[in-house]
Amino acid sequence: MSDPAIADIGAPDADLDPSGDRYAARFAGPAGAYLLTRQTDALLGFLRDLPGASILDVGGGHGQSARPLLAAGHRVTVVSSSRAAWGQVADLDHPLLERQVGELLHLPFADQSFDVVLALRMMAHVGDWQALLGEMTRVARRAVIVDFPLPGGANRAKPLLLWAKKRAEGNTRDYATMARRDVHAQLGRLGFGVAGEVGQFVLPMVLHRMLKAPRVSHGCEAALRAIGLDRTFGTPVVLRADRLS
């Protein structure tokens, strides 16, 4: 049975749990910092050609995107399903940061309002990820950046991984996986082409958390990347897609 305090897949407040303190605690300590570094490096790498971009962070109350983006000089608007879901950015004071409330699948912004529209840790939880991409591409002038878990690789053992996460973290939420080809096809229908992808981890993230040994995790993942396994099995995938016209 799922934790009643954690929204199921498709809940309108799918961003509430990741914005909270207990979710942030999963990334505390050296092991958590290692996991976030992979995500942050991918995100900032995709934005090197867009300095000072205006960025909409959909469901970004977890603060994992907003903080490094602000530090890099981007203008960031975090839109959350409620004020409670502002979470980790509720008290973040920065001149380049704005916060708004709105439905995640019906964004309260005009077409092409932002250079980049971003959603990390959302596609696997909103239920209708196609609608999420539709809204993101509508609001984006230049590009969208998302992450999503693949159905293959470590996620073939998803029931076991969820059990392990529950044991290691004390709480967890289910997540949907999606095939790379389906995401690419949907973006193509929306007039966007894939500009780059990063497969973050070949080994399960929960394994890295349980190891609590970032140097070991880094070495293992680097070895697997060296033989190209990240390009097929690395998950979650961080993807940038650009407007084609």
XYZ file of C-alpha atoms in Angstrom:
245
model
C 0.000 0.000 0.000
C 1.317 3.492 -0.824
C 2.072 6.013 1.867
C -1.088 8.148 2.190
C 1.080 11.209 2.788
C 2.730 10.823 -0.621
C 0.795 11.699 -3.762
C 0.114 8.882 -6.197
C 1.086 9.104 -9.854
C -1.194 11.612 -11.541
C -2.077 13.623 -8.436
C -2.489 17.373 -9.122
C 0.038 18.082 -6.359
C 2.704 15.709 -7.664
C 5.284 18.374 -6.818
C 4.381 18.620 -3.116
C 6.310 15.628 -1.761
C 9.631 16.433 -3.507
C 9.445 20.007 -2.211
C 9.433 18.867 1.429
C 12.114 18.336 4.034
C 11.920 14.541 4.081
C 12.585 14.399 0.343
C 15.479 16.837 0.679
C 16.935 14.569 3.374
C 17.424 11.861 0.741
C 20.105 14.037 -0.811
C 21.821 15.010 2.427
C 25.417 14.020 3.067
C 28.205 13.113 0.621
C 26.237 10.366 -1.163
C 23.297 12.697 -1.793
C 25.632 15.449 -2.959
C 27.164 13.025 -5.472
C 23.737 12.185 -6.887
C 22.805 15.851 -7.227
C 26.125 16.720 -8.859
C 25.375 14.451 -11.810
C 22.002 16.129 -12.298
C 23.353 19.659 -11.878
C 26.261 19.087 -14.259
C 23.867 17.834 -16.932
C 21.507 20.765 -16.419
C 24.157 23.490 -16.518
C 25.901 21.799 -19.427
C 22.727 22.051 -21.484
C 22.508 25.797 -20.791
C 26.040 26.895 -21.689
C 24.848 28.413 -24.969
C 22.041 30.363 -23.253
C 23.695 32.614 -20.640
C 21.291 34.670 -18.546
C 18.275 32.787 -19.897
C 14.785 33.222 -18.488
C 13.793 29.822 -17.127
C 10.475 28.444 -15.915
C 11.030 25.620 -13.415
C 7.833 23.539 -13.362
C 7.251 21.896 -9.996
C 10.659 23.119 -8.866
C 9.935 23.576 -5.172
C 12.631 20.960 -4.456
C 15.176 23.683 -5.198
C 17.558 21.250 -6.906
C 17.388 23.262 -10.120
C 16.660 26.781 -8.898
C 19.724 27.150 -6.688
C 22.402 26.278 -9.275
C 20.539 28.155 -12.013
C 20.396 31.326 -9.929
C 24.071 30.957 -9.035
C 24.823 30.740 -12.765
C 22.996 34.024 -13.429
C 19.751 32.751 -14.936
C 16.373 34.352 -14.200
C 14.206 31.655 -12.648
C 10.458 31.424 -12.095
C 9.316 28.443 -10.033
C 5.694 27.457 -10.617
C 4.184 25.081 -8.076
C 0.778 23.534 -7.582
C 0.331 25.413 -4.283
C 2.190 27.729 -1.934
C 2.965 24.690 0.214
C 4.718 23.120 -2.782
C 7.148 26.035 -3.000
C 8.867 24.033 -0.288
C 12.639 24.459 -0.425
C 12.434 27.738 -2.374
C 9.684 29.353 -0.260
C 12.191 31.376 1.752
C 14.907 31.595 -0.881
C 15.718 35.282 -1.272
C 17.294 36.096 -4.630
C 16.732 39.025 -6.991
C 16.494 36.729 -10.022
C 13.875 34.424 -8.469
C 10.089 34.591 -8.775
C 7.501 32.145 -7.431
C 4.016 31.500 -8.781
C 1.170 29.069 -8.165
C -0.579 27.299 -11.021
C -1.743 23.945 -12.370
C 1.223 21.950 -13.594
C -0.681 20.671 -16.634
C -2.246 24.074 -17.389
C 0.579 26.540 -16.936
C -0.590 30.108 -16.238
C 1.683 31.721 -18.828
C 1.361 32.931 -22.405
C 2.912 31.105 -25.347
C 6.714 31.327 -25.556
C 7.017 33.337 -22.329
C 10.396 31.863 -21.278
C 13.633 31.009 -23.061
C 13.719 27.596 -21.408
C 11.099 25.546 -19.579
C 12.430 22.945 -17.191
C 10.881 20.084 -15.211
C 13.021 17.725 -13.181
C 11.466 14.901 -11.116
C 8.040 15.595 -12.649
C 7.487 13.461 -15.761
C 7.548 10.242 -13.756
C 4.831 11.481 -11.386
C 2.318 13.731 -13.166
C 0.556 10.828 -14.890
C -0.138 12.558 -18.217
C 3.454 13.328 -19.162
C 2.395 14.051 -22.736
C 0.226 16.915 -21.486
C 3.123 18.181 -19.385
C 5.376 18.265 -22.444
C 2.606 19.983 -24.390
C 2.397 22.803 -21.866
C 6.168 23.086 -21.510
C 6.732 23.345 -25.256
C 3.899 25.844 -25.573
C 5.499 28.184 -23.033
C 9.120 27.707 -24.200
C 10.731 30.054 -26.728
C 13.963 28.138 -27.233
C 14.162 24.829 -25.384
C 12.752 22.444 -22.815
C 14.729 20.299 -20.381
C 13.200 17.273 -18.648
C 14.274 14.095 -16.931
C 12.558 10.718 -17.033
C 13.275 7.121 -15.975
C 13.683 4.448 -18.623
C 11.792 1.143 -18.404
C 14.956 -0.896 -19.065
C 18.210 -1.250 -17.188
C 17.927 -1.136 -13.418
C 14.235 -0.182 -13.666
C 13.417 -3.707 -14.888
C 13.526 -4.548 -11.191
C 11.280 -1.645 -10.166
C 9.233 -3.569 -7.531
C 12.457 -4.669 -5.829
C 13.930 -1.173 -6.123
C 10.844 0.375 -4.527
C 11.124 -2.114 -1.668
C 14.818 -1.272 -1.250
C 14.071 2.451 -1.331
C 11.406 2.011 1.322
C 13.877 0.120 3.512
C 16.669 2.666 2.954
C 14.659 5.888 3.070
C 11.630 5.082 5.207
C 9.287 6.535 2.558
C 9.148 6.581 -1.189
C 6.691 7.098 -4.027
C 5.940 5.080 -7.089
C 7.021 6.373 -10.465
C 6.167 5.777 -14.103
C 8.797 4.896 -16.671
C 8.718 5.927 -20.299
C 10.526 4.722 -23.408
C 13.034 7.089 -24.952
C 11.465 6.642 -28.392
C 8.038 7.673 -27.044
C 9.426 10.842 -25.482
C 11.326 11.702 -28.680
C 8.219 11.097 -30.790
C 6.020 13.268 -28.587
C 8.550 16.105 -28.683
C 8.686 15.804 -32.467
C 4.905 16.108 -32.693
C 5.184 19.278 -30.622
C 7.762 20.813 -32.962
C 10.874 20.148 -30.866
C 13.990 18.142 -31.682
C 16.288 16.412 -29.227
C 19.505 18.412 -28.811
C 21.203 16.277 -26.183
C 20.746 13.583 -23.558
C 22.593 12.447 -20.446
C 21.898 9.067 -18.831
C 22.716 9.813 -15.217
C 23.250 6.433 -13.532
C 23.684 2.888 -14.787
C 23.438 1.463 -11.273
C 20.279 2.138 -9.207
C 20.343 5.418 -7.312
C 19.176 3.642 -4.166
C 22.322 1.491 -4.320
C 24.474 4.616 -4.295
C 22.503 5.938 -1.316
C 22.940 2.677 0.552
C 26.663 2.498 -0.227
C 27.265 5.977 1.234
C 30.611 5.947 -0.552
C 30.675 8.655 -3.248
C 34.198 7.783 -4.393
C 33.170 4.170 -4.989
C 29.956 5.274 -6.724
C 31.864 7.728 -8.904
C 34.419 5.088 -9.883
C 31.799 2.488 -10.743
C 29.695 4.872 -12.806
C 32.754 6.288 -14.581
C 33.822 2.774 -15.577
C 30.350 1.986 -16.892
C 30.244 5.267 -18.834
C 33.654 4.482 -20.332
C 32.196 1.417 -22.056
C 29.091 3.325 -23.162
C 26.474 1.685 -20.959
C 25.130 5.064 -19.856
C 23.977 5.789 -23.412
C 21.656 2.779 -23.334
C 20.901 2.097 -19.690
C 21.689 5.358 -17.873
C 18.614 6.576 -16.001
C 17.013 8.960 -15.251
C 17.726 10.577 -18.606
C 18.159 14.354 -18.631
C 17.130 15.627 -22.066
C 17.170 18.980 -23.840
C 14.943 19.553 -26.859
C 14.971 22.712 -28.991
C 12.192 24.434 -30.893
C 12.611 23.599 -34.574
C 11.048 26.739 -36.036
